[in-house]
Coordinates of C-alpha atoms and ligand atoms in Angstrom, one line a residue:
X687 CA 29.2 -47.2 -19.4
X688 CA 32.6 -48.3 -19.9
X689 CA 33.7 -50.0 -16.4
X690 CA 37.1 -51.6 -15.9
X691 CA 36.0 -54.9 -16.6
X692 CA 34.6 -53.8 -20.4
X693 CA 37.4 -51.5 -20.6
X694 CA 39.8 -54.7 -20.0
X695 CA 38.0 -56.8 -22.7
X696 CA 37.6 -53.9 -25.3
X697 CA 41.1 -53.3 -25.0
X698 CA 41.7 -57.2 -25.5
X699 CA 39.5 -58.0 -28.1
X700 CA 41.3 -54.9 -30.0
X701 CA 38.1 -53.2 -30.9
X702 CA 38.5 -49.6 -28.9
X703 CA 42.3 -49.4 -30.8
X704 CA 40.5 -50.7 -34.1
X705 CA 38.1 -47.9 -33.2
X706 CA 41.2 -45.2 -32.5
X707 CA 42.9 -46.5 -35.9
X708 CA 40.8 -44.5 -38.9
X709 CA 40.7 -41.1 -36.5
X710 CA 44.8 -41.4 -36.6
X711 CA 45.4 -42.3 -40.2
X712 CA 43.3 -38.8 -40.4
X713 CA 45.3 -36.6 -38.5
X714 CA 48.2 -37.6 -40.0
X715 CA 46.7 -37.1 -43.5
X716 CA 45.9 -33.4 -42.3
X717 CA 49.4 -32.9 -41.3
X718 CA 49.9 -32.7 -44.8
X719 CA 47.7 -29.5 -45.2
X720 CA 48.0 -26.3 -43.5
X721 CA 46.6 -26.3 -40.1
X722 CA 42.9 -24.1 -39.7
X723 CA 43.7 -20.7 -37.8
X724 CA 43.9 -21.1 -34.4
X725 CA 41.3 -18.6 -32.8
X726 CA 41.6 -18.9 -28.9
X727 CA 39.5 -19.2 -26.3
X728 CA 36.0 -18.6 -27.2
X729 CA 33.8 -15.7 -26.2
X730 CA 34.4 -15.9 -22.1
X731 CA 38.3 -17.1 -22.0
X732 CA 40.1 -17.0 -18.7
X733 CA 40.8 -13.8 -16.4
X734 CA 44.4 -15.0 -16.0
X735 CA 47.0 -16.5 -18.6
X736 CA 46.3 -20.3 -17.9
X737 CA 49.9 -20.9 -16.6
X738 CA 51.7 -22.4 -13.5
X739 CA 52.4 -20.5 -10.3
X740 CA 55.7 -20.0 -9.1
X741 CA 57.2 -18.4 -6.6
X742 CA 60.6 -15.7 -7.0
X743 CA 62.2 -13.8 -4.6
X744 CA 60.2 -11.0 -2.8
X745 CA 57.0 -12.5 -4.5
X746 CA 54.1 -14.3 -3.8
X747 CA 53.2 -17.2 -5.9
X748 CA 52.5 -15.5 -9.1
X749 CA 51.4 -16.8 -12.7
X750 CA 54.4 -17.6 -14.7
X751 CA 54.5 -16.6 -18.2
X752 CA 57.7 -17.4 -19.4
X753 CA 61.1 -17.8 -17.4
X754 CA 64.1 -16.1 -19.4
X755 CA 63.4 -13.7 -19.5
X756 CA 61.2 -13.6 -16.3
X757 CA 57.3 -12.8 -16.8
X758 CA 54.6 -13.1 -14.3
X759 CA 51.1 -12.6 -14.2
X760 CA 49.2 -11.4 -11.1
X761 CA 46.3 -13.7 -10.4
X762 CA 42.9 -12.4 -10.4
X763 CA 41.8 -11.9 -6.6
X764 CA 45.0 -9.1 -5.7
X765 CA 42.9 -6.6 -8.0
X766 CA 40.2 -6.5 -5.0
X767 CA 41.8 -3.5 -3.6
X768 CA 43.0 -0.1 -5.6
X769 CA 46.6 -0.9 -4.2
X770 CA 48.0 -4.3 -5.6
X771 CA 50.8 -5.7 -3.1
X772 CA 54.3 -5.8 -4.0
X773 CA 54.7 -8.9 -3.7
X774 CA 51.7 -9.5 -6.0
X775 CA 52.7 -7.2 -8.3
X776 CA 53.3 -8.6 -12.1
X777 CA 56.6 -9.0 -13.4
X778 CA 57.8 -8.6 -17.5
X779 CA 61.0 -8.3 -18.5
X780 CA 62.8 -8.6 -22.3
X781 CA 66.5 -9.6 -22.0
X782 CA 67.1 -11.9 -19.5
X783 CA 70.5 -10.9 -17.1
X784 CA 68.7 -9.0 -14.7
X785 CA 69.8 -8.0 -11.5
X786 CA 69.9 -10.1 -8.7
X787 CA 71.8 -7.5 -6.4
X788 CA 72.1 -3.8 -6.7
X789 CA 75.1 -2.0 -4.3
X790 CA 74.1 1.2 -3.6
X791 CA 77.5 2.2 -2.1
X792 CA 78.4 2.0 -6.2
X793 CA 75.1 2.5 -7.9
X794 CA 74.9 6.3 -9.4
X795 CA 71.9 7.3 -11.7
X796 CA 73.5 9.3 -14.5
X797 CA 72.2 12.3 -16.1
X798 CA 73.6 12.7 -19.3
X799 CA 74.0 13.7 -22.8
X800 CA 72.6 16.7 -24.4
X801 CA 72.9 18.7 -20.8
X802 CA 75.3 21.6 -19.4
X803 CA 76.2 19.4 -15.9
X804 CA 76.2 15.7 -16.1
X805 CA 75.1 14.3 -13.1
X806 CA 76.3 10.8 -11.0
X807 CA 73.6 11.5 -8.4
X808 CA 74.0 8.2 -5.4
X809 CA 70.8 7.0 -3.7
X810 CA 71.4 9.4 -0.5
X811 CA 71.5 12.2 -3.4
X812 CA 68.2 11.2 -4.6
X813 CA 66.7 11.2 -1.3
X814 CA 68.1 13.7 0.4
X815 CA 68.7 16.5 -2.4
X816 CA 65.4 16.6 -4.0
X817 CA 61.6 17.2 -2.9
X818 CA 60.1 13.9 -2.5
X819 CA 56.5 13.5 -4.1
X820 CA 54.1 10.7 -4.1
X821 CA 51.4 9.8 -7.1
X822 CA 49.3 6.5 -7.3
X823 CA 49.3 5.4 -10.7
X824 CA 48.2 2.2 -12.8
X825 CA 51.6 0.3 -14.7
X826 CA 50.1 -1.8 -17.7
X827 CA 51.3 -3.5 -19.8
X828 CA 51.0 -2.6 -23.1
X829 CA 50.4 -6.4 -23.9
X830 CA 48.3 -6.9 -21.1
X831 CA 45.0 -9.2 -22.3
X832 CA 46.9 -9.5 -25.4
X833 CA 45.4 -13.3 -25.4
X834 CA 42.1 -12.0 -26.3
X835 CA 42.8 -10.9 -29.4
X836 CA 41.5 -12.4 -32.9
X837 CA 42.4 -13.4 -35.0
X838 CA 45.6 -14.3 -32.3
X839 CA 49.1 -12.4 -32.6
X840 CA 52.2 -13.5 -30.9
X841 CA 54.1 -12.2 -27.9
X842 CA 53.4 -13.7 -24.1
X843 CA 49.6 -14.6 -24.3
X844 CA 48.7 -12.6 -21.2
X845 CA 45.4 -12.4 -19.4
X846 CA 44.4 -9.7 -17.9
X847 CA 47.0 -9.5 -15.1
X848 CA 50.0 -7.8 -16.6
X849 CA 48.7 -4.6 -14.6
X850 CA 48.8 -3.5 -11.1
X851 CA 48.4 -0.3 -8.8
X852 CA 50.7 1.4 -6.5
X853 CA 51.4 4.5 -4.6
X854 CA 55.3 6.0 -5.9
X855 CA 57.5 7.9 -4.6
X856 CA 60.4 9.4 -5.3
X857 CA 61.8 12.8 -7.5
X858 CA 60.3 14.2 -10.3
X859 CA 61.9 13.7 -13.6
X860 CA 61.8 17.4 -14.3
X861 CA 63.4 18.6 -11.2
X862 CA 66.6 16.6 -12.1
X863 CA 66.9 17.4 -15.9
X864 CA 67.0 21.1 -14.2
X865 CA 69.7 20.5 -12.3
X866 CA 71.7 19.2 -15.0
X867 CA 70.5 21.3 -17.4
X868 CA 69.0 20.2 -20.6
X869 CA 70.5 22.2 -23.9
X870 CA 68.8 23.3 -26.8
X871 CA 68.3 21.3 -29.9
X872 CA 67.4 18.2 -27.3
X873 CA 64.7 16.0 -29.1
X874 CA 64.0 13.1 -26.7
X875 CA 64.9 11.9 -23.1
X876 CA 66.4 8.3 -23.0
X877 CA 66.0 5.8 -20.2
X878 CA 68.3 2.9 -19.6
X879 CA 68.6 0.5 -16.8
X880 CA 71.3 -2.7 -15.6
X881 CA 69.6 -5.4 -17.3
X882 CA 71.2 -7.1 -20.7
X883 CA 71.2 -9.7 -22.8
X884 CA 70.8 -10.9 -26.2
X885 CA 67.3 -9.8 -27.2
X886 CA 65.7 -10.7 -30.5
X887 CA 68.8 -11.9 -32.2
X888 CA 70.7 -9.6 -34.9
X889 CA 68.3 -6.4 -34.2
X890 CA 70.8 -4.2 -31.7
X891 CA 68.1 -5.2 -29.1
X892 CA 70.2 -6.4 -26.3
X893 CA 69.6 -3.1 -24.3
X894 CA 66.5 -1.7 -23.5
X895 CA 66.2 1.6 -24.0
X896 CA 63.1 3.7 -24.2
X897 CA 62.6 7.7 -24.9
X898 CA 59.9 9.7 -24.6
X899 CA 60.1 13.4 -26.4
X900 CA 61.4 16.6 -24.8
X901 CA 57.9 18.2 -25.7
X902 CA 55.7 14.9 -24.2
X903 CA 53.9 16.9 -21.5
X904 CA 54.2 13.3 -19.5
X905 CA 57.7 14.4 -18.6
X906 CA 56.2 17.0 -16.4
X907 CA 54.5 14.0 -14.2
X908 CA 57.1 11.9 -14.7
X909 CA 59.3 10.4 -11.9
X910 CA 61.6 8.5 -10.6
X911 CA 60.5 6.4 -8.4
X912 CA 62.6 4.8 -4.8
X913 CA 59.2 3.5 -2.5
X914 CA 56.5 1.9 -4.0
X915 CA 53.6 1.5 -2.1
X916 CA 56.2 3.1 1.0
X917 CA 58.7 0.2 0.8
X918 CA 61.8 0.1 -1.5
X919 CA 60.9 -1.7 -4.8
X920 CA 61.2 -5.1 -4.9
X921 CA 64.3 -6.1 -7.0
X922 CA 62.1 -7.8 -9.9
X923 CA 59.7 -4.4 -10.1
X924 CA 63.4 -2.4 -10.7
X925 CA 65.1 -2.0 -7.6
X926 CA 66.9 0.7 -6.4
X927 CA 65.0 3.0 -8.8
X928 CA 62.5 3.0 -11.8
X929 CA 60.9 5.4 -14.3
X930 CA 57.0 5.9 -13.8
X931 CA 55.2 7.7 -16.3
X932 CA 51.6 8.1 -15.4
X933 CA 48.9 7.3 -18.0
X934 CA 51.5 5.6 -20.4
X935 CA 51.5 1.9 -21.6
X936 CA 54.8 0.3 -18.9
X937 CA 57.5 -0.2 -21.6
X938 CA 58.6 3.7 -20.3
X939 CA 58.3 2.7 -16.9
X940 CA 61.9 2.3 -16.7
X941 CA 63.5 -0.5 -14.1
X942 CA 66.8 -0.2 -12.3
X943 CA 66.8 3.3 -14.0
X944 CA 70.7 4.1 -14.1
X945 CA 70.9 6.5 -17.3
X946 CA 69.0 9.2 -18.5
X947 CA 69.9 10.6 -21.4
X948 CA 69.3 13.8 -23.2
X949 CA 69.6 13.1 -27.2
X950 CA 69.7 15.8 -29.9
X951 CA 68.5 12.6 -32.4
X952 CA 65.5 10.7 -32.6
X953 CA 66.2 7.1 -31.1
X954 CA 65.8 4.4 -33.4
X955 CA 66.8 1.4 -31.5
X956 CA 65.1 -1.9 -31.9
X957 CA 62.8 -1.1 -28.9
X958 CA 61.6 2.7 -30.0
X959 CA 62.0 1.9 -34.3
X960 CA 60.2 -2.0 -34.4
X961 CA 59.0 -3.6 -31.0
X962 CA 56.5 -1.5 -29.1
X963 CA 54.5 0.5 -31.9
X964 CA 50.5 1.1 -32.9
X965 CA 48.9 2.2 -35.9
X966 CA 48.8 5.5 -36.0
X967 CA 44.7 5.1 -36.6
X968 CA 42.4 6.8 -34.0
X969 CA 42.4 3.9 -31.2
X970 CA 45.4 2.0 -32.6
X971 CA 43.1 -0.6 -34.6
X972 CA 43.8 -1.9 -37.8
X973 CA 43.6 -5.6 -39.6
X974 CA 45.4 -8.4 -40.7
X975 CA 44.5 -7.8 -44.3
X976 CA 46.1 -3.9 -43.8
X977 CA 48.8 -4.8 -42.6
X978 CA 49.7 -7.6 -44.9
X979 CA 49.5 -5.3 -47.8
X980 CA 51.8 -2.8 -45.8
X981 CA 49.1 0.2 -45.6
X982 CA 49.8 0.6 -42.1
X983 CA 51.5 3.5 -40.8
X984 CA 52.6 3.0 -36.7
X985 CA 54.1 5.0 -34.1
X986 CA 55.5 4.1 -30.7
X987 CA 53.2 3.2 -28.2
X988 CA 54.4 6.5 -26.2
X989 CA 51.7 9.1 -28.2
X990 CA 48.9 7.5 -27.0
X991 CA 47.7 7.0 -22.9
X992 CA 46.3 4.1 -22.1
X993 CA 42.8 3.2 -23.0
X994 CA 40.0 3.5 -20.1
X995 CA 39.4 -0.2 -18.7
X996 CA 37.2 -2.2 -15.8
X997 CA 37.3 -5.6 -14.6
X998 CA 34.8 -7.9 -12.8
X999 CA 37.2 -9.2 -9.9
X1000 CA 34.4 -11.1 -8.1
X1001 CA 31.9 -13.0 -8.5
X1002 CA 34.5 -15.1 -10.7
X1003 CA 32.4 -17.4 -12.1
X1004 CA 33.9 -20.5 -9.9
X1005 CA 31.2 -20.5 -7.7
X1006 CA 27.2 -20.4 -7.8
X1007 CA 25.2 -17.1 -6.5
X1008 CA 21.9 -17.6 -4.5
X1009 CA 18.9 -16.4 -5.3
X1010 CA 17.8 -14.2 -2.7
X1011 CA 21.5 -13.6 -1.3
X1012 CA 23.0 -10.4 -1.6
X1013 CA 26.2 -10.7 -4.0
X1014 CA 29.2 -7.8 -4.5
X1015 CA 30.0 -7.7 -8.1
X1016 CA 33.3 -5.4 -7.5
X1017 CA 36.4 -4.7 -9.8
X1018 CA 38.5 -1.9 -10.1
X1019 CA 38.8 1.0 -13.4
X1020 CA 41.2 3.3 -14.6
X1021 CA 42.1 5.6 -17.6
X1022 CA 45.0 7.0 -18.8
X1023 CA 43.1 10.0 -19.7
X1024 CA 41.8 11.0 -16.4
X1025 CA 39.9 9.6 -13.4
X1026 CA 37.0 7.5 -13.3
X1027 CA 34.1 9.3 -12.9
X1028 CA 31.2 6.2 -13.9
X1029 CA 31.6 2.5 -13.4
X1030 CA 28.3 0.7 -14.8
X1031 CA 27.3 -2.7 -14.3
X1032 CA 25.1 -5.0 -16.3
X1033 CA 23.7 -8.1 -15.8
X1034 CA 22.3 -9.3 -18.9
X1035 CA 25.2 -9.1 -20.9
X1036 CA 25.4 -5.5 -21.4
X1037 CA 21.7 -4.8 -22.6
X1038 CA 21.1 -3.1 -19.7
X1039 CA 22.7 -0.9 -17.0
X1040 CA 23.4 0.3 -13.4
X1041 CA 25.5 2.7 -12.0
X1042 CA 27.6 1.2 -9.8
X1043 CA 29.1 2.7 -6.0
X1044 CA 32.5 4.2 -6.7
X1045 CA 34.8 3.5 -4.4
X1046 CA 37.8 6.4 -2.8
X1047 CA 39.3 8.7 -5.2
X1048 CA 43.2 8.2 -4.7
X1049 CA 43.8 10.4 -8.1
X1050 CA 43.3 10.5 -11.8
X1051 CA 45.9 7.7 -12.7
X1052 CA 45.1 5.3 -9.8
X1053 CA 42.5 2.2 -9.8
X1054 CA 39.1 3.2 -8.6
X1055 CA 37.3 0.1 -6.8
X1056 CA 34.1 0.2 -7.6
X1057 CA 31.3 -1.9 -6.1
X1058 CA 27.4 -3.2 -7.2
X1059 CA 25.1 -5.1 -4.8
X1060 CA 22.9 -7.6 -6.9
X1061 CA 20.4 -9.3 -5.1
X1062 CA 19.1 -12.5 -7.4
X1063 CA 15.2 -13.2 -8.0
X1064 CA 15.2 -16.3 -10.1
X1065 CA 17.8 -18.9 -10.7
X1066 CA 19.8 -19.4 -14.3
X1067 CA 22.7 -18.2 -15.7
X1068 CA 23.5 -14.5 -16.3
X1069 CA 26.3 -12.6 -17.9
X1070 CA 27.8 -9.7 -16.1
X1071 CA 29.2 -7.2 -17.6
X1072 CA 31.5 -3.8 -16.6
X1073 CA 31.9 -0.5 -18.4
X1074 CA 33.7 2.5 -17.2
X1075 CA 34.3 6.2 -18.3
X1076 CA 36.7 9.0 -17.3
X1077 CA 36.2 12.3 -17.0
X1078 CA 37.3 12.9 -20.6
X1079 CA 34.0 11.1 -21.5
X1080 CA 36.0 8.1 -23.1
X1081 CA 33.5 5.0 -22.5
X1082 CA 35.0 1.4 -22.7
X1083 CA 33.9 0.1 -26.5
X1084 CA 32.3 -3.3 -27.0
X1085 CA 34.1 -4.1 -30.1
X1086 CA 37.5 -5.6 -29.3
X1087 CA 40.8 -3.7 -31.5
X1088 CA 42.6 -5.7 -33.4
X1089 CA 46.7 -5.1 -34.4
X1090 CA 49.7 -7.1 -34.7
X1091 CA 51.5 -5.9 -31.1
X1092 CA 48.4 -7.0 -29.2
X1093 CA 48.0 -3.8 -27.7
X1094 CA 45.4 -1.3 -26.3
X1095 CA 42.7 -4.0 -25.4
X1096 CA 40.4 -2.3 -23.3
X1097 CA 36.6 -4.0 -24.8
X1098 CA 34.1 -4.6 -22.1
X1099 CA 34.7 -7.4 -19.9
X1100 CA 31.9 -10.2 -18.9
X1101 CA 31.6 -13.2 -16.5
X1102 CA 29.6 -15.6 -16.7
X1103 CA 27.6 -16.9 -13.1
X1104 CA 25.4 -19.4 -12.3
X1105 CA 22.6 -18.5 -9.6
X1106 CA 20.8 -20.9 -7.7
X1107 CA 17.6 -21.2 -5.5
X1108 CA 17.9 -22.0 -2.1
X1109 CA 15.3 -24.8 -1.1
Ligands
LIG685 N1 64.9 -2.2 -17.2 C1 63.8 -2.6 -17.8 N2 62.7 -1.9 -17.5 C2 61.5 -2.2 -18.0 C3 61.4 -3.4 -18.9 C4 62.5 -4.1 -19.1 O1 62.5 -5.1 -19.9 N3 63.7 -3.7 -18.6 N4 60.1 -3.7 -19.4 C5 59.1 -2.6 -19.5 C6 57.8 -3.2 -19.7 S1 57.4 -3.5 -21.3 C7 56.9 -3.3 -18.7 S2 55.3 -3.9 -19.1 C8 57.2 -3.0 -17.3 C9 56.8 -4.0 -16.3 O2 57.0 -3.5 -15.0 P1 57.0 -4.6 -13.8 O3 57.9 -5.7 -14.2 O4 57.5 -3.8 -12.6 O5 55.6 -5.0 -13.6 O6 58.5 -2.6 -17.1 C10 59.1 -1.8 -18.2 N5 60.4 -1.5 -17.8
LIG686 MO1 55.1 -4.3 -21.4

C-alpha cells in the first residue's frame, strides 16, 4: 500500500520518478513510429457519446458533441417514452450561423424553380391555406452510433442518441408543389433553409442543400412541418418550419425550410455529390480495403430508408438487479421500412429469445416502446440483448456494417447487468 508517508519518501528518495523514467524514454521512442490503429471502445462501449452536458436555449441539458457548429446528443433515459421531449430532442447542424431569431412578419417559404406559379407563401398561408395533417415519425441521424464502428471512421463520434421521436404537423409537401405547379422535365426537389457558413473549406459547401427525386415516392409522405409534438419547433430543431421525410436518414429533414426548389438538373453540391453517401451494396457495407483501392461505387444516403433498430433504455447497467425482484428491461424500435411488429429480448447474450410486450402503435414510422419483465433466479452477470423486426420481415443483424460515412448502424444492442442475491 502506498500511504502518504511512503508516497512522501519514494518521491524523495527519487525511486518512483527513477521508476517513471524507462516507461517515458519509450513512449517517446514510439513517437517515432506510426501509432497502432485506434479501435474504440471494446465490445459494450457507452449508450451516449462520452461528452459534457450543456444547456442551449429551449433545451434541457443535453450531451454536447461539438459547438460550431452546434451538435447535441440526447442522453439515454428520454428514449423511455415513444415521444422524445423537445427540449430533449438532439441537435446536429453543419455550418455554423444558425438562426437565433426567425420574424415571421418577413419570413416567406419559397416555392420555386422548375414550376408554373412561384410561391412566397407566409406562416398564416401555411396554416391557414392548406389541410393540416399530423404523422409520428423517427428523425435519425444518419451518423447516429457512428462511434461503434471498426475499424473507426471520422465525423462526430456519436452514441446512440442522435435520434429522437415526435408527432409533426404541418402541410404536406405534395399539396404545395400542386399549387405551384411542378413542370415537366423536373428531376429533383431541392430543400434549403437560413443557416450559412463556411462548411468544409474550398468544396461550395457553405449552404446546405439537400434533394430528393421527383419520382422518390417519399415525397408523397413528405411534409413540412410548423408543431412538433403540438408546440412550434424549437429554434435549434428548425424553427418556423422544417422538412420531415418519414423513413429517411435526417440530412432531408430540412430546418428553417425557406426554399424549395424544383430542378430540371441533378444537384451536385457538396452535400448531395461527396458528404452524405453509401455504397450502393445491398445494406450499404463495404471495407476499408474496397474502398482504398476505389472499388466502391456510392449513392446518396436518400435511396435507402433507415435500417430497423432497438435499444435497451433500462436496466442501464449502472445499477445491480435482484434476484428474485421483478426488473423491466424496456427500450423503444423502429424501421424505416414499416412498423414494428416483433421486439425480442435475450438474456444470455443473444443465444436465446423472448418475445417481448409491444407497447401502442402510433404508426409505421414512429418508436414502438416495447417492454419484458425478467424476474432473476441466481445471481451473476448476464448480457441482455434486443432485436426487432418490421413488418417487411427485416430482422436487426448481429454483424455490425462497416463504411467510411459511419452510417446505417443498426447491429443488435447488449447491456451488460450485474444481479445480486438478496440476503
Ligand atoms: N437547415 C439545416 N437542416 C438540417 C441540417 C443542417 O445542417 N441545416 N442537418 C440535417 C441533418 S444531417 C440532421 S441529422 C438533422 C438533425 O435534426 P435536428 O437537429 O432537429 O435533430 O437535421 C437535418 N437538417
Ligand atoms: Mo445527420
Amino acid at each position: 500500500m502506498v500511504n502518504r508517508r511512503r508516497l512522501l519518501k519514494l518521491l524523495g528518495t527519487g525511486s518512483l520518478l527513477g521508476a517513471l523514467r524507462p516507461a517515458l524514454a519509450q513512449t517517446s521512442a514510439q513517437a517515432e513510429e506510426a501509432l497502432p490503429t485506434f479501435t474504440g471502445p471494446g465490445p459494450n462501449p457507452y449508450w451516449n457519446g462520452v461528452n459534457p452536458f450543456v444547456t442551449y436555449p429551449q433545451k434541457l441539458p443535453l450531451l454536447r458533441l461539438t459547438d460550431r457548429p452546434v451538435q447535441l446528443e440526447t442522453p439515454r433515459h428520454y428514449f423511455r417514452t415513444a415521444f422524445t421531449p423537445n427540449e430533449a430532442f438532439y441537435v446536429r447542424y453543419h455550418l455554423d450561423e444558425i438562426p437565433n431569431e426567425v420574424d415571421l412578419t418577413k419570413w416567406r417559404l419559397q416555392v420555386e424553380g422548375n414550376v408554373e406559379k412561384p410561391l412566397s407563401l407566409s406562416f398564416q398561408d401555411l396554416v391557414r391555406n392548406f389541410t393540416p395533417v399530423s404523422i409520428a415519425a423517427v428523425n435519425q441521424c444518419s451518423g447516429n452510433s457512428r462511434s461503434r464502428f471498426q475499424p473507426r471512421v471520422p465525423g462526430g463520434q456519436w452514441g446512440n442518441g442522435a435520434m429522437g421521436n415526435a408527432l409533426w404537423t404541418g402541410v404536406r409537401l405534395k399539396d404545395l408543389l400542386k399549387a405551384a405547379g411542378v413542370k415537366p422535365g423536373t428531376v429533383q426537389i431541392q430543400f434549403e433553409g437560413l443557416d450559412r457558413g463556411r462548411g468544409p473549406e474550398n468544396l461550395g459547401s457553405g449552404r446546405f442543400l439537400k434533394s430528393l427525386d421527383w419520382d422518390d415516392p417519399a415525397l408523397d409522405e413528405a411534409i413540412v412541418a410548423y408543431l412538433m409534438n403540438g408546440e412550434p419547433l424549437p429554434m435549434l430543431n428548425g424553427f418556423p418550419v422544417r422538412l420531415v421525410v418519414p423513413g429517411k436518414f435526417a440530412t432531408y429533414w430540412l430546418k428553417h425550410l425557406t426554399w424549395i426548389r424544383a430542378l430540371t438538373q441533378e444537384d451536385k453540391n457538396f452535400w448531395m455529390a461527396t458528404a452524405y453517401r453509401i455504397p450502393d451494396t445491398p445494406n450499404g457495407s463495404t471495407t476499408p480495403e474496397d474502398v482504398a483501392a476505389g472499388k466502391v461505387k456510392t449513392v446518396p444516403i436518400g435511396k435507402v430508408n433507415m435500417p430497423v433498430r432497438s435499444f435497451i433504455v433500462d436496466p442501464d447497467g449502472s445499477y445491480p438487479l435482484v434476484v428474485g425482484l421483478p426488473a423491466k428491461v424496456r427500450g423503444v424500435a423502429f424501421s424505416g421500412h414499416g412498423k414494428i411488429v416483433k421486439v425480442e429480448v435475450s438474456l444470455d447474450g443473444g443465444q436465446t429469445w423472448r418475445q417481448a410486450a409491444l407497447g401502442p402503435d402510433y404508426g409505421k414510422y414512429s418508436f414502438r416502446t416495447y417492454e419484458f419483465t425478467w424476474t432473476p433466479t441466481a445471481p451473476g452477470k448476464y448480457t441482455l440483448a434486443v432485436r426487432a423486426t418490421d413488418e417487411k420481415g427485416n430482422v436487426q443483424p448481429d454483424t455490425g456494417v462497416w463504411n467510411p460515412g459511419g452510417y446505417l448502424w443498426n447491429k443488435i444492442e447488449r447491456q451488460e447487468v450485474v444481479v445480486i442475491a438478496a440476503r
